[in-house]
Amino acid sequence: MSLSSFSVLETEIFRYIDAHQSDFIENLKEWVAVESDSVQPELRKEVIRMMSLAAARLAALGATVNSVSLGSQQLLNGQHLPLPPVVLGELGKDPQNLTICFYGHVDVQPAKKEDGWKTDPYTLTEINGNLYGRGATDNKGPVLAWINAVETFRAFKIAMPVNFKFVIEGMEEAGSLGLEKLLEEEKQGFLSDVDYIVISDNLWLSKKKPALIYGTRGNACFSVEVEGGDKDLHSGTFGGIIHEPLTDLIALLDSLVDPTGHIQIPGIYDAVAALTDEDKKLYESIEYDIEEHKNNSGVKKLLFSTKEEILLHLWHYPSLSIHGIEGAFHEPGIKTVIPAKVIGKFSIRQVPNMDLSDVKQQVVDHLENVFAKRNSPNKLKVSMPLGAKPWVADVNDPLYKAAKRAIRTVFGEDPDFIRDGSTIPIARIFQTITQKRVIMFPIGAADDGEHSQNEKISRHNYIEGTKVFAAFFLEISKLRGQLHETSNPRTNN
Amino acid sequence: MSLSSFSVLETEIFRYIDAHQSDFIENLKEWVAVESDSVQPELRKEVIRMMSLAAARLAALGATVNSVSLGSQQLLNGQHLPLPPVVLGELGKDPQNLTICFYGHVDVQPAKKEDGWKTDPYTLTEINGNLYGRGATDNKGPVLAWINAVETFRAFKIAMPVNFKFVIEGMEEAGSLGLEKLLEEEKQGFLSDVDYIVISDNLWLSKKKPALIYGTRGNACFSVEVEGGDKDLHSGTFGGIIHEPLTDLIALLDSLVDPTGHIQIPGIYDAVAALTDEDKKLYESIEYDIEEHKNNSGVKKLLFSTKEEILLHLWHYPSLSIHGIEGAFHEPGIKTVIPAKVIGKFSIRQVPNMDLSDVKQQVVDHLENVFAKRNSPNKLKVSMPLGAKPWVADVNDPLYKAAKRAIRTVFGEDPDFIRDGSTIPIARIFQTITQKRVIMFPIGAADDGEHSQNEKISRHNYIEGTKVFAAFFLEISKLRGQLHETSNPRTNN
């Protein structure tokens, strides 16, 4: 294909995508309607139903589809819950083509109308050019944008520019249980002929300017259980004479982070990578509007006032957030009870080169130390139910350059090379297992509100995102022959 | 009636009560079956239904019954919720008789099977002589024991030894909203000819030994709201760069009480009454088994090791308990969100002579002071949605002596004169409004688990409690003429 015919094809493809917006939005509406919340056990059946829809959609593309069972998970209460299958899809086997493996997830975070949604979270609703619904941006919208792009090439009945593989899972919001093991098993099988891995499960740094992501923080989630007696007690009958478990827990949680966001756990910053000159240059060049990010957050004042400080604290340094307490009174109104057993939940977003098992040990040592000073007869139990490592990639890889060109074609400007403060463990997992290049290629905007109330993707981002993926396929097709000329990917495990 | 015929009647009455145990338990079963939880708004209709059952039961006794509407309450979210009516009942108007007004409540604390109940909380279930069910001891059982005792006298078709009045409410567990105003209005009406007020809404100090109660602690319930932005945020995307509201709240809650139970709010102990010699004597004489109380609590170690220290910290000193947090993640599992608005709940049990408005000011000043030091841009709002004053009575009053004799007759031993660490605001309210003697006359045992999982009253206590109330009516009838010889009741407002 000559450069001019390439360009003609691209134009035709973009026109087709524009003409089929309604169909693509209808597809997203159908997926958002499924409450595929992988966090709450009682909704697991909806996640499983969602996986069937995803498998059917890939099959409709002409892909060979295999829904691989992952068995079950055991909950803290001992109950066994079936894991949703992982959908593996394969479309095209041309040995002349490069093979891109797309990873996405179709499970979502919990959402209820009463959490503060303006629209029903499971009815995709367009308001002022935004498509509101749980999963619209995280991650159903981007998964469908990729599928829409593939579908568009099929509609033209031309040879595919690349071979496609798909890994679609339903447990991302609950720690991708079982997935790493499956990928490990498929290293010599399904994954053996993959050249590149593409993940589109993050957001741009801006509402308007596209970005490519080359690093993510890890996430170590902790449970701190303090148990007193065997039953809740009346605060009048026992208040003042017992060591209250919740008072202990509050003190433990209060020992974790100071008002400036600095983590108080001894040793926690020891392994944080030094800031290199190359890092600094990347940070300096990023177009980043602090006011915009602050407005997206909804808060009135951030902890830092310069671009570099903000980005360093999101990408380069760890952070600690307290999420809540299980077992205490949490409803509106008053209940004057001393709860018998309470479980604090917090998480640490770690960065290269923090080691998960070191972090766990530091947390346990610190909390046990604080607790010991209280002379409390209550029982303390610290656990790390979820631990995901950070990830970082090489921005000079041809894969990143191809994505950059596709973005320039569709959006008319170069992307920022950014990192993400949040955790997509799958990037590091794919890179470690396949030793192939991984790119994080977001199409959602900074104000999409993933995990939050009123999550959305804009119609613009969804449709232009479909185009940018299509353009990316063509750019990748131009990389044939260049594949083995580059250096090994950076790894940091 | 001569002393010997009095004794014969008593014996006959006790025999009747023993013979009708099954009927009395059936009555309790019917009442426990109603989920009359006054705390959770969606159950308000069940409380209202419960009030109808109580009114019908009094009418069946032959009482004149008046269900007085109290209008509605406004919730924090602005919603208006109807208040259950107060049932006023009147039985007997013999000018030769003294008039006892019995106060009780038929609403209950929240309870769900999954909180850790061994039986369904709304199906009264007898196991090893204990009757398990929400409200069994707090307060449906004691209310019915009193009604059973009146019913027994009616069954004998003899002249009643006293005139009865009943005040039955359905909002006790939610702060008795509207009741004080009603009682104030009825001061010259329904309450004008009352001689004594009896409340049976507490527990003995022991599992076996009866007690009479002459004081209760007050309860000041606080809400501490910390609000950041207008929506929950992803802890990866914003962790490390914002002042997290929950981190602020945890620090505020951690500033309230030290590991020994000592409240850290400046000035809070200033108004606590000095310990008198009479107080000390009462404390010393009490038969109190620390081990038993510790076992009832289910905890392994108490904050203090001597009887006097324990009782002083339950009755004579204030205590502070943290109850939980609204707005944060509280479910099992993991949700890595930074909540936008969180509300901490805690309460202070106050003692004579702490002043509610002083306590409120001290709490607000302290929290604002701690918060100011954090330099947080979040918004702090401290409120006291409920404030109930402490109460204390004169143990040398003939009313207390009559109750003591009834207890000796039925249980074969003298009661302990005790106070209660918990709050029954109604005692102080009745005393202040009517300027008549108030007695707290419990029939539940220390291990009844009011407000807790597996609340119960023993069959023994329920039936002997019915007898002791019947014997008390006869003792009161002997007080005719003595009424105006005693000193004024002690008040402390």
Short mmCIF file of C-alpha atoms in Angstrom, two decimals, chain B residues 192-409:
data_model
loop_
_atom_site.label_atom_id
_atom_site.label_comp_id
_atom_site.label_asym_id
_atom_site.label_seq_id
_atom_site.Cartn_x
_atom_site.Cartn_y
_atom_site.Cartn_z
CA SER B 192 -51.08 16.61 87.49
CA ASP B 193 -52.28 13.92 89.91
CA VAL B 194 -49.32 11.55 89.60
CA ASP B 195 -47.54 10.73 92.88
CA TYR B 196 -44.65 8.56 91.69
CA ILE B 197 -42.96 7.77 88.41
CA VAL B 198 -41.56 4.30 87.73
CA ILE B 199 -39.15 3.52 84.93
CA SER B 200 -37.93 -0.01 84.27
CA ASP B 201 -35.52 0.47 81.40
CA ASN B 202 -32.14 -0.59 82.81
CA LEU B 203 -30.37 -3.68 84.02
CA TRP B 204 -29.16 -5.02 87.34
CA LEU B 205 -25.44 -4.80 87.96
CA SER B 206 -25.31 -8.56 88.40
CA LYS B 207 -26.72 -11.57 86.60
CA LYS B 208 -28.49 -12.67 89.81
CA LYS B 209 -28.81 -9.91 92.38
CA PRO B 210 -31.60 -7.33 91.97
CA ALA B 211 -30.87 -3.63 92.04
CA LEU B 212 -32.56 -0.25 92.24
CA ILE B 213 -31.10 2.63 90.27
CA TYR B 214 -30.83 6.18 91.54
CA GLY B 215 -28.72 7.83 88.84
CA THR B 216 -27.86 7.71 85.16
CA ARG B 217 -25.27 9.37 82.98
CA GLY B 218 -26.27 11.81 80.28
CA ASN B 219 -25.33 11.41 76.64
CA ALA B 220 -24.06 14.06 74.29
CA CYS B 221 -23.86 12.67 70.74
CA PHE B 222 -21.59 14.44 68.28
CA SER B 223 -21.23 14.49 64.51
CA VAL B 224 -17.93 15.67 63.04
CA GLU B 225 -18.21 16.29 59.34
CA VAL B 226 -15.17 16.88 57.16
CA GLU B 227 -15.91 17.78 53.58
CA GLY B 228 -13.36 18.06 50.78
CA GLY B 229 -14.45 18.29 47.17
CA ASP B 230 -17.81 17.51 45.69
CA LYS B 231 -17.17 13.89 44.71
CA ASP B 232 -15.30 10.78 45.77
CA LEU B 233 -11.90 10.48 44.09
CA HIS B 234 -9.73 7.65 42.81
CA SER B 235 -6.84 7.15 45.23
CA GLY B 236 -4.42 6.52 42.36
CA THR B 237 -5.31 9.66 40.45
CA PHE B 238 -5.45 11.96 43.47
CA GLY B 239 -3.65 10.15 46.31
CA GLY B 240 -0.66 12.22 47.42
CA ILE B 241 -1.78 15.62 46.16
CA ILE B 242 -4.97 16.37 48.09
CA HIS B 243 -5.87 16.88 51.73
CA GLU B 244 -7.99 13.78 52.23
CA PRO B 245 -11.08 14.45 54.38
CA LEU B 246 -10.90 11.01 56.01
CA THR B 247 -7.29 11.57 57.08
CA ASP B 248 -8.40 14.83 58.72
CA LEU B 249 -11.34 13.11 60.40
CA ILE B 250 -9.19 10.24 61.70
CA ALA B 251 -6.82 12.78 63.28
CA LEU B 252 -9.76 14.64 64.87
CA LEU B 253 -11.21 11.43 66.29
CA ASP B 254 -7.79 10.34 67.52
CA SER B 255 -7.49 13.55 69.54
CA LEU B 256 -10.49 12.76 71.73
CA VAL B 257 -9.46 10.06 74.17
CA ASP B 258 -6.19 8.46 75.27
CA PRO B 259 -5.50 4.71 75.58
CA THR B 260 -6.48 4.76 79.29
CA GLY B 261 -9.95 6.10 78.45
CA HIS B 262 -9.12 9.61 79.70
CA ILE B 263 -10.87 12.26 77.62
CA GLN B 264 -8.41 14.74 76.06
CA ILE B 265 -10.83 17.62 75.56
CA PRO B 266 -9.60 20.56 77.65
CA GLY B 267 -11.90 21.48 80.55
CA ILE B 268 -14.17 18.46 80.17
CA TYR B 269 -13.61 17.22 83.75
CA ASP B 270 -13.93 20.68 85.38
CA ALA B 271 -17.61 20.36 86.36
CA VAL B 272 -17.57 16.70 87.45
CA ALA B 273 -19.09 16.51 90.97
CA ALA B 274 -16.65 15.88 93.81
CA LEU B 275 -16.91 12.42 95.36
CA THR B 276 -18.72 12.68 98.75
CA ASP B 277 -18.37 10.37 101.74
CA GLU B 278 -21.97 9.23 101.24
CA ASP B 279 -21.13 8.36 97.63
CA LYS B 280 -18.09 6.39 98.75
CA LYS B 281 -20.14 4.41 101.30
CA LEU B 282 -22.70 3.47 98.65
CA TYR B 283 -19.95 2.35 96.29
CA GLU B 284 -18.17 0.29 98.95
CA SER B 285 -21.29 -1.65 99.99
CA ILE B 286 -22.25 -2.80 96.50
CA GLU B 287 -21.96 -6.49 95.79
CA TYR B 288 -20.22 -6.40 92.47
CA ASP B 289 -18.29 -9.13 90.75
CA ILE B 290 -15.77 -7.57 88.39
CA GLU B 291 -15.10 -10.93 86.77
CA GLU B 292 -18.80 -11.38 86.09
CA HIS B 293 -19.11 -7.91 84.56
CA LYS B 294 -15.99 -8.53 82.49
CA ASN B 295 -17.41 -11.84 81.30
CA ASN B 296 -20.71 -10.14 80.42
CA SER B 297 -18.77 -7.66 78.33
CA GLY B 298 -16.99 -10.40 76.42
CA VAL B 299 -13.66 -8.56 76.72
CA LYS B 300 -10.54 -10.09 78.24
CA LYS B 301 -9.31 -7.16 80.29
CA LEU B 302 -10.93 -4.03 81.69
CA LEU B 303 -9.25 -0.64 82.03
CA PHE B 304 -9.36 -0.85 85.86
CA SER B 305 -8.92 -3.63 88.36
CA THR B 306 -10.86 -2.62 91.50
CA LYS B 307 -14.62 -2.50 92.05
CA GLU B 308 -14.51 1.16 93.09
CA GLU B 309 -12.48 2.26 90.05
CA ILE B 310 -14.77 0.42 87.66
CA LEU B 311 -17.99 1.77 89.22
CA LEU B 312 -16.63 5.31 89.47
CA HIS B 313 -15.72 5.26 85.78
CA LEU B 314 -19.15 3.98 84.83
CA TRP B 315 -21.20 6.23 87.10
CA HIS B 316 -19.23 9.13 88.44
CA TYR B 317 -16.91 10.07 85.57
CA PRO B 318 -17.70 10.83 81.94
CA SER B 319 -16.63 8.51 79.11
CA LEU B 320 -16.17 9.01 75.40
CA SER B 321 -16.86 6.35 72.76
CA ILE B 322 -16.31 6.56 69.01
CA HIS B 323 -19.08 4.79 67.13
CA GLY B 324 -18.15 4.95 63.47
CA ILE B 325 -17.86 6.91 60.27
CA GLU B 326 -20.55 7.69 57.74
CA GLY B 327 -19.60 8.28 54.11
CA ALA B 328 -16.45 6.13 53.99
CA PHE B 329 -16.14 2.61 52.57
CA HIS B 330 -17.61 0.21 55.14
CA GLU B 331 -18.28 -3.01 53.28
CA PRO B 332 -16.16 -6.17 53.18
CA GLY B 333 -13.53 -6.20 50.46
CA ILE B 334 -11.57 -3.40 48.86
CA LYS B 335 -12.57 -0.06 47.38
CA THR B 336 -9.68 2.32 46.75
CA VAL B 337 -11.60 5.54 46.85
CA ILE B 338 -10.94 8.81 48.65
CA PRO B 339 -14.34 9.74 50.07
CA ALA B 340 -15.38 13.37 49.54
CA LYS B 341 -17.36 13.86 52.75
CA VAL B 342 -17.10 11.83 55.93
CA ILE B 343 -18.95 12.15 59.22
CA GLY B 344 -17.46 10.78 62.43
CA LYS B 345 -19.85 9.84 65.23
CA PHE B 346 -18.92 9.83 68.90
CA SER B 347 -20.66 10.39 72.19
CA ILE B 348 -19.79 11.57 75.67
CA ARG B 349 -21.62 10.07 78.65
CA GLN B 350 -21.72 12.98 81.06
CA VAL B 351 -22.24 12.99 84.81
CA PRO B 352 -23.46 15.51 87.41
CA ASN B 353 -22.74 18.45 87.26
CA MET B 354 -21.54 18.71 83.65
CA ASP B 355 -23.50 21.22 81.63
CA LEU B 356 -24.56 20.19 78.13
CA SER B 357 -23.94 23.52 76.47
CA ASP B 358 -20.50 23.77 78.12
CA VAL B 359 -19.66 20.26 76.92
CA LYS B 360 -20.73 21.14 73.40
CA GLN B 361 -18.60 24.29 73.41
CA GLN B 362 -15.58 22.43 74.78
CA VAL B 363 -15.88 19.77 72.05
CA VAL B 364 -16.30 22.33 69.27
CA ASP B 365 -13.37 24.45 70.53
CA HIS B 366 -11.13 21.41 70.86
CA LEU B 367 -11.88 19.98 67.41
CA GLU B 368 -11.58 23.35 65.71
CA ASN B 369 -8.25 23.83 67.44
CA VAL B 370 -6.92 20.42 66.34
CA PHE B 371 -8.23 20.99 62.82
CA ALA B 372 -6.68 24.46 62.54
CA LYS B 373 -3.24 22.99 63.23
CA ARG B 374 -3.60 20.73 60.17
CA ASN B 375 -3.86 23.63 57.70
CA SER B 376 -6.44 21.66 55.78
CA PRO B 377 -8.59 23.43 53.18
CA ASN B 378 -11.43 20.99 53.92
CA LYS B 379 -14.57 22.13 55.70
CA LEU B 380 -15.18 21.10 59.31
CA LYS B 381 -18.66 21.03 60.83
CA VAL B 382 -19.22 19.85 64.40
CA SER B 383 -22.75 19.34 65.68
CA MET B 384 -24.48 17.76 68.67
CA PRO B 385 -27.64 16.17 67.22
CA LEU B 386 -28.60 14.72 70.58
CA GLY B 387 -27.90 15.88 74.13
CA ALA B 388 -29.39 14.23 77.21
CA LYS B 389 -28.60 15.35 80.75
CA PRO B 390 -27.55 13.09 83.64
CA TRP B 391 -29.95 12.29 86.53
CA VAL B 392 -29.62 11.41 90.22
CA ALA B 393 -32.27 10.68 92.92
CA ASP B 394 -32.47 10.37 96.72
CA VAL B 395 -32.11 6.75 97.86
CA ASN B 396 -33.70 7.53 101.26
CA ASP B 397 -37.12 8.26 99.76
CA PRO B 398 -40.04 5.98 100.85
CA LEU B 399 -40.54 5.10 97.18
CA TYR B 400 -37.13 3.43 97.12
CA LYS B 401 -37.87 1.71 100.44
CA ALA B 402 -41.15 0.31 99.10
CA ALA B 403 -39.38 -1.08 96.06
CA LYS B 404 -36.69 -2.55 98.29
CA ARG B 405 -39.36 -4.40 100.33
CA ALA B 406 -41.05 -5.77 97.18
CA ILE B 407 -37.70 -7.06 95.99
CA ARG B 408 -37.00 -8.72 99.34
CA THR B 409 -40.43 -10.42 99.17
#
